[in-house]
Amino acid sequence: MKRNIFFVLVVFAALFGCKKDQLLTYGTRDNIYLNYKDKDGNQDTSVLTYSFAYNPTLAQDTIWVPVIISGQRSKTERRFAISVVDTATTAKAGLHYEALKPSYTMPADSGTVKVPVIIKNTDPELANKSVVLTILVSGGQDFNSSLPVALRMRSILYSSRLEQPAWWIYWMGNLGPYSRIKHQLFLISSGTTDLVDMSKPNAYLQIPRTLYYIDNVRTFINDPFAWVARYPEKGYILTKRADGSNDYDFYSSSSPGKKFYLKYYAQAGKYFFVDENGQQVIIN
């Protein structure tokens, strides 16, 4: 008798459990959040950083935001929302980023999707400051928003600023004192984004290639007019200033708002780029 009662209880519990699972699956909407992971595979909620400095010709770029569901996939597409958190954002719509859409689509039979967030490099002030764009994913019409905000929010910190790299001190005899303008001109003309760090093992093997990159910069700095004529595919332009001087602005056709000052020095009979400190850009 006891054995029969135990059997009935087990069957009842199993049936009740199935019914409860069905209620949880079909009676509630799935959640949605941002799918950022750190190197250990844990949820990453840190600030995402970006700099246009290493791609100075870009007028804009796309940050692909990974979105994932917490729940079941659906046979039909579903809609969710991504909005800007105004209280945690200093970037301005239109100037620093393209306005977000009212809603985004999770494709049918899919649990993840990447959403494009377009940031812009058209504000010259990005060379002097960083801006923050904070976004928040929410359920929209087809999902819930009951997961913690920390899992659904992400801040993007970006600018076009550069900082002195560790390798610069080893090549200061050629490059001279560091300045951000000089660094930007280096990125435009050298053919690389960095030089060999002489503190690393076997660094001497990279010296010939490094000298080649430096020579590329030197050739450009000494005669930017010839460089522009020689490399039209790079899309850079020299335009004479309208202030009555013999000075020019150097800039990319894809980013005309970001100009480099090329000044004529009569005593030297030569043009020099001028950096943010008012100093001539010279490569030895």
JSON list of C-alpha atoms in Angstrom, two decimals, residues 52-185:
[
{"chain": "A", "resi": 52, "resn": "PHE", "atom": "CA", "xyz": [39.27, 57.62, -34.10]},
{"chain": "A", "resi": 53, "resn": "ALA", "atom": "CA", "xyz": [42.92, 58.64, -33.82]},
{"chain": "A", "resi": 54, "resn": "TYR", "atom": "CA", "xyz": [44.11, 55.39, -35.39]},
{"chain": "A", "resi": 55, "resn": "ASN", "atom": "CA", "xyz": [41.74, 55.86, -38.34]},
{"chain": "A", "resi": 56, "resn": "PRO", "atom": "CA", "xyz": [41.83, 59.64, -38.77]},
{"chain": "A", "resi": 57, "resn": "THR", "atom": "CA", "xyz": [40.18, 59.58, -42.22]},
{"chain": "A", "resi": 58, "resn": "LEU", "atom": "CA", "xyz": [37.00, 58.00, -40.85]},
{"chain": "A", "resi": 59, "resn": "ALA", "atom": "CA", "xyz": [34.12, 60.42, -40.57]},
{"chain": "A", "resi": 60, "resn": "GLN", "atom": "CA", "xyz": [32.15, 57.78, -38.68]},
{"chain": "A", "resi": 61, "resn": "ASP", "atom": "CA", "xyz": [32.38, 54.20, -37.51]},
{"chain": "A", "resi": 62, "resn": "THR", "atom": "CA", "xyz": [30.00, 51.47, -36.37]},
{"chain": "A", "resi": 63, "resn": "ILE", "atom": "CA", "xyz": [29.96, 49.90, -32.93]},
{"chain": "A", "resi": 64, "resn": "TRP", "atom": "CA", "xyz": [28.20, 46.56, -33.17]},
{"chain": "A", "resi": 65, "resn": "VAL", "atom": "CA", "xyz": [26.24, 45.98, -29.99]},
{"chain": "A", "resi": 66, "resn": "PRO", "atom": "CA", "xyz": [25.58, 42.28, -29.21]},
{"chain": "A", "resi": 67, "resn": "VAL", "atom": "CA", "xyz": [22.08, 41.62, -27.90]},
{"chain": "A", "resi": 68, "resn": "ILE", "atom": "CA", "xyz": [20.93, 38.24, -26.53]},
{"chain": "A", "resi": 69, "resn": "ILE", "atom": "CA", "xyz": [17.68, 36.83, -25.19]},
{"chain": "A", "resi": 70, "resn": "SER", "atom": "CA", "xyz": [17.16, 35.07, -21.87]},
{"chain": "A", "resi": 71, "resn": "GLY", "atom": "CA", "xyz": [14.53, 32.50, -22.76]},
{"chain": "A", "resi": 72, "resn": "GLN", "atom": "CA", "xyz": [13.29, 30.60, -25.78]},
{"chain": "A", "resi": 73, "resn": "ARG", "atom": "CA", "xyz": [13.79, 31.29, -29.45]},
{"chain": "A", "resi": 74, "resn": "SER", "atom": "CA", "xyz": [10.70, 32.13, -31.45]},
{"chain": "A", "resi": 75, "resn": "LYS", "atom": "CA", "xyz": [9.46, 31.05, -34.86]},
{"chain": "A", "resi": 76, "resn": "THR", "atom": "CA", "xyz": [8.62, 34.68, -35.60]},
{"chain": "A", "resi": 77, "resn": "GLU", "atom": "CA", "xyz": [10.72, 37.83, -35.40]},
{"chain": "A", "resi": 78, "resn": "ARG", "atom": "CA", "xyz": [10.37, 39.98, -32.30]},
{"chain": "A", "resi": 79, "resn": "ARG", "atom": "CA", "xyz": [10.92, 43.65, -31.54]},
{"chain": "A", "resi": 80, "resn": "PHE", "atom": "CA", "xyz": [12.96, 45.26, -28.77]},
{"chain": "A", "resi": 81, "resn": "ALA", "atom": "CA", "xyz": [14.24, 48.76, -28.01]},
{"chain": "A", "resi": 82, "resn": "ILE", "atom": "CA", "xyz": [17.60, 50.46, -27.46]},
{"chain": "A", "resi": 83, "resn": "SER", "atom": "CA", "xyz": [17.58, 53.97, -26.06]},
{"chain": "A", "resi": 84, "resn": "VAL", "atom": "CA", "xyz": [20.08, 56.61, -24.99]},
{"chain": "A", "resi": 85, "resn": "VAL", "atom": "CA", "xyz": [20.47, 57.17, -21.25]},
{"chain": "A", "resi": 86, "resn": "ASP", "atom": "CA", "xyz": [20.51, 60.96, -21.24]},
{"chain": "A", "resi": 87, "resn": "THR", "atom": "CA", "xyz": [21.70, 61.30, -17.65]},
{"chain": "A", "resi": 88, "resn": "ALA", "atom": "CA", "xyz": [24.84, 59.25, -18.45]},
{"chain": "A", "resi": 89, "resn": "THR", "atom": "CA", "xyz": [25.54, 60.69, -21.92]},
{"chain": "A", "resi": 90, "resn": "THR", "atom": "CA", "xyz": [27.59, 63.71, -23.00]},
{"chain": "A", "resi": 91, "resn": "ALA", "atom": "CA", "xyz": [27.59, 62.92, -26.75]},
{"chain": "A", "resi": 92, "resn": "LYS", "atom": "CA", "xyz": [25.13, 64.91, -28.86]},
{"chain": "A", "resi": 93, "resn": "ALA", "atom": "CA", "xyz": [22.80, 63.27, -31.35]},
{"chain": "A", "resi": 94, "resn": "GLY", "atom": "CA", "xyz": [23.61, 64.25, -34.93]},
{"chain": "A", "resi": 95, "resn": "LEU", "atom": "CA", "xyz": [27.03, 65.64, -34.00]},
{"chain": "A", "resi": 96, "resn": "HIS", "atom": "CA", "xyz": [28.59, 62.67, -32.22]},
{"chain": "A", "resi": 97, "resn": "TYR", "atom": "CA", "xyz": [26.27, 59.79, -33.14]},
{"chain": "A", "resi": 98, "resn": "GLU", "atom": "CA", "xyz": [23.33, 58.93, -35.36]},
{"chain": "A", "resi": 99, "resn": "ALA", "atom": "CA", "xyz": [19.98, 58.87, -33.63]},
{"chain": "A", "resi": 100, "resn": "LEU", "atom": "CA", "xyz": [18.83, 55.39, -32.64]},
{"chain": "A", "resi": 101, "resn": "LYS", "atom": "CA", "xyz": [15.80, 53.73, -34.23]},
{"chain": "A", "resi": 102, "resn": "PRO", "atom": "CA", "xyz": [12.49, 53.41, -32.33]},
{"chain": "A", "resi": 103, "resn": "SER", "atom": "CA", "xyz": [12.89, 49.62, -32.31]},
{"chain": "A", "resi": 104, "resn": "TYR", "atom": "CA", "xyz": [15.13, 46.76, -33.49]},
{"chain": "A", "resi": 105, "resn": "THR", "atom": "CA", "xyz": [14.43, 43.22, -34.64]},
{"chain": "A", "resi": 106, "resn": "MET", "atom": "CA", "xyz": [15.43, 39.88, -33.16]},
{"chain": "A", "resi": 107, "resn": "PRO", "atom": "CA", "xyz": [15.24, 37.55, -36.19]},
{"chain": "A", "resi": 108, "resn": "ALA", "atom": "CA", "xyz": [13.06, 34.46, -36.13]},
{"chain": "A", "resi": 109, "resn": "ASP", "atom": "CA", "xyz": [14.72, 31.29, -34.77]},
{"chain": "A", "resi": 110, "resn": "SER", "atom": "CA", "xyz": [17.53, 33.39, -33.32]},
{"chain": "A", "resi": 111, "resn": "GLY", "atom": "CA", "xyz": [18.66, 34.16, -29.79]},
{"chain": "A", "resi": 112, "resn": "THR", "atom": "CA", "xyz": [21.24, 36.83, -30.65]},
{"chain": "A", "resi": 113, "resn": "VAL", "atom": "CA", "xyz": [21.64, 39.80, -32.95]},
{"chain": "A", "resi": 114, "resn": "LYS", "atom": "CA", "xyz": [24.17, 42.62, -33.40]},
{"chain": "A", "resi": 115, "resn": "VAL", "atom": "CA", "xyz": [22.79, 46.15, -33.54]},
{"chain": "A", "resi": 116, "resn": "PRO", "atom": "CA", "xyz": [24.73, 48.95, -35.28]},
{"chain": "A", "resi": 117, "resn": "VAL", "atom": "CA", "xyz": [25.38, 52.11, -33.28]},
{"chain": "A", "resi": 118, "resn": "ILE", "atom": "CA", "xyz": [27.04, 54.72, -35.50]},
{"chain": "A", "resi": 119, "resn": "ILE", "atom": "CA", "xyz": [29.44, 57.16, -33.84]},
{"chain": "A", "resi": 120, "resn": "LYS", "atom": "CA", "xyz": [30.81, 60.23, -35.64]},
{"chain": "A", "resi": 121, "resn": "ASN", "atom": "CA", "xyz": [34.20, 61.92, -35.97]},
{"chain": "A", "resi": 122, "resn": "THR", "atom": "CA", "xyz": [33.02, 65.26, -37.38]},
{"chain": "A", "resi": 123, "resn": "ASP", "atom": "CA", "xyz": [33.46, 67.38, -34.24]},
{"chain": "A", "resi": 124, "resn": "PRO", "atom": "CA", "xyz": [37.00, 68.89, -34.14]},
{"chain": "A", "resi": 125, "resn": "GLU", "atom": "CA", "xyz": [36.71, 69.08, -30.34]},
{"chain": "A", "resi": 126, "resn": "LEU", "atom": "CA", "xyz": [37.04, 65.30, -30.17]},
{"chain": "A", "resi": 127, "resn": "ALA", "atom": "CA", "xyz": [40.77, 65.90, -30.56]},
{"chain": "A", "resi": 128, "resn": "ASN", "atom": "CA", "xyz": [40.69, 67.62, -27.16]},
{"chain": "A", "resi": 129, "resn": "LYS", "atom": "CA", "xyz": [38.01, 65.79, -25.24]},
{"chain": "A", "resi": 130, "resn": "SER", "atom": "CA", "xyz": [36.15, 62.50, -24.96]},
{"chain": "A", "resi": 131, "resn": "VAL", "atom": "CA", "xyz": [32.38, 62.06, -25.06]},
{"chain": "A", "resi": 132, "resn": "VAL", "atom": "CA", "xyz": [30.23, 59.30, -23.58]},
{"chain": "A", "resi": 133, "resn": "LEU", "atom": "CA", "xyz": [27.27, 57.59, -25.21]},
{"chain": "A", "resi": 134, "resn": "THR", "atom": "CA", "xyz": [25.34, 55.33, -22.84]},
{"chain": "A", "resi": 135, "resn": "ILE", "atom": "CA", "xyz": [22.73, 52.97, -24.26]},
{"chain": "A", "resi": 136, "resn": "LEU", "atom": "CA", "xyz": [20.11, 50.76, -22.60]},
{"chain": "A", "resi": 137, "resn": "VAL", "atom": "CA", "xyz": [18.39, 47.74, -24.15]},
{"chain": "A", "resi": 138, "resn": "SER", "atom": "CA", "xyz": [14.79, 47.14, -23.06]},
{"chain": "A", "resi": 139, "resn": "GLY", "atom": "CA", "xyz": [11.98, 44.77, -23.92]},
{"chain": "A", "resi": 140, "resn": "GLY", "atom": "CA", "xyz": [10.02, 46.90, -26.32]},
{"chain": "A", "resi": 141, "resn": "GLN", "atom": "CA", "xyz": [6.82, 45.25, -27.52]},
{"chain": "A", "resi": 142, "resn": "ASP", "atom": "CA", "xyz": [7.94, 41.61, -27.36]},
{"chain": "A", "resi": 143, "resn": "PHE", "atom": "CA", "xyz": [10.33, 41.21, -24.41]},
{"chain": "A", "resi": 144, "resn": "ASN", "atom": "CA", "xyz": [10.49, 41.89, -20.70]},
{"chain": "A", "resi": 145, "resn": "SER", "atom": "CA", "xyz": [12.91, 44.33, -19.07]},
{"chain": "A", "resi": 146, "resn": "SER", "atom": "CA", "xyz": [13.17, 42.62, -15.69]},
{"chain": "A", "resi": 147, "resn": "LEU", "atom": "CA", "xyz": [16.90, 41.79, -15.76]},
{"chain": "A", "resi": 148, "resn": "PRO", "atom": "CA", "xyz": [19.27, 44.12, -13.82]},
{"chain": "A", "resi": 149, "resn": "VAL", "atom": "CA", "xyz": [20.07, 47.41, -15.53]},
{"chain": "A", "resi": 150, "resn": "ALA", "atom": "CA", "xyz": [23.80, 46.63, -15.29]},
{"chain": "A", "resi": 151, "resn": "LEU", "atom": "CA", "xyz": [23.28, 43.75, -17.75]},
{"chain": "A", "resi": 152, "resn": "ARG", "atom": "CA", "xyz": [21.29, 45.90, -20.16]},
{"chain": "A", "resi": 153, "resn": "MET", "atom": "CA", "xyz": [23.33, 49.12, -20.16]},
{"chain": "A", "resi": 154, "resn": "ARG", "atom": "CA", "xyz": [26.68, 49.98, -21.77]},
{"chain": "A", "resi": 155, "resn": "SER", "atom": "CA", "xyz": [28.70, 53.19, -21.98]},
{"chain": "A", "resi": 156, "resn": "ILE", "atom": "CA", "xyz": [30.89, 54.00, -24.99]},
{"chain": "A", "resi": 157, "resn": "LEU", "atom": "CA", "xyz": [33.71, 56.48, -24.32]},
{"chain": "A", "resi": 158, "resn": "TYR", "atom": "CA", "xyz": [35.27, 57.85, -27.50]},
{"chain": "A", "resi": 159, "resn": "SER", "atom": "CA", "xyz": [37.35, 60.65, -28.98]},
{"chain": "A", "resi": 160, "resn": "SER", "atom": "CA", "xyz": [40.02, 61.22, -31.58]},
{"chain": "A", "resi": 161, "resn": "ARG", "atom": "CA", "xyz": [42.72, 61.86, -28.98]},
{"chain": "A", "resi": 162, "resn": "LEU", "atom": "CA", "xyz": [46.11, 60.20, -28.96]},
{"chain": "A", "resi": 163, "resn": "GLU", "atom": "CA", "xyz": [48.47, 59.54, -26.08]},
{"chain": "A", "resi": 164, "resn": "GLN", "atom": "CA", "xyz": [52.24, 59.04, -26.25]},
{"chain": "A", "resi": 165, "resn": "PRO", "atom": "CA", "xyz": [52.96, 55.36, -26.92]},
{"chain": "A", "resi": 166, "resn": "ALA", "atom": "CA", "xyz": [55.61, 53.48, -24.95]},
{"chain": "A", "resi": 167, "resn": "TRP", "atom": "CA", "xyz": [57.84, 53.06, -28.01]},
{"chain": "A", "resi": 168, "resn": "TRP", "atom": "CA", "xyz": [58.12, 56.80, -28.74]},
{"chain": "A", "resi": 169, "resn": "ILE", "atom": "CA", "xyz": [60.96, 57.41, -26.25]},
{"chain": "A", "resi": 170, "resn": "TYR", "atom": "CA", "xyz": [63.21, 54.96, -28.10]},
{"chain": "A", "resi": 171, "resn": "TRP", "atom": "CA", "xyz": [62.86, 56.89, -31.37]},
{"chain": "A", "resi": 172, "resn": "MET", "atom": "CA", "xyz": [62.80, 60.43, -30.02]},
{"chain": "A", "resi": 173, "resn": "GLY", "atom": "CA", "xyz": [66.14, 61.11, -31.70]},
{"chain": "A", "resi": 174, "resn": "ASN", "atom": "CA", "xyz": [64.30, 60.81, -35.03]},
{"chain": "A", "resi": 175, "resn": "LEU", "atom": "CA", "xyz": [60.79, 61.86, -34.12]},
{"chain": "A", "resi": 176, "resn": "GLY", "atom": "CA", "xyz": [61.57, 64.60, -31.61]},
{"chain": "A", "resi": 177, "resn": "PRO", "atom": "CA", "xyz": [59.35, 65.52, -28.64]},
{"chain": "A", "resi": 178, "resn": "TYR", "atom": "CA", "xyz": [55.90, 64.00, -28.62]},
{"chain": "A", "resi": 179, "resn": "SER", "atom": "CA", "xyz": [52.79, 65.92, -29.66]},
{"chain": "A", "resi": 180, "resn": "ARG", "atom": "CA", "xyz": [49.37, 64.63, -30.66]},
{"chain": "A", "resi": 181, "resn": "ILE", "atom": "CA", "xyz": [49.48, 66.43, -34.01]},
{"chain": "A", "resi": 182, "resn": "LYS", "atom": "CA", "xyz": [52.83, 64.85, -34.82]},
{"chain": "A", "resi": 183, "resn": "HIS", "atom": "CA", "xyz": [51.46, 61.45, -33.81]},
{"chain": "A", "resi": 184, "resn": "GLN", "atom": "CA", "xyz": [48.44, 61.91, -36.10]},
{"chain": "A", "resi": 185, "resn": "LEU", "atom": "CA", "xyz": [50.67, 62.90, -39.01]}
]
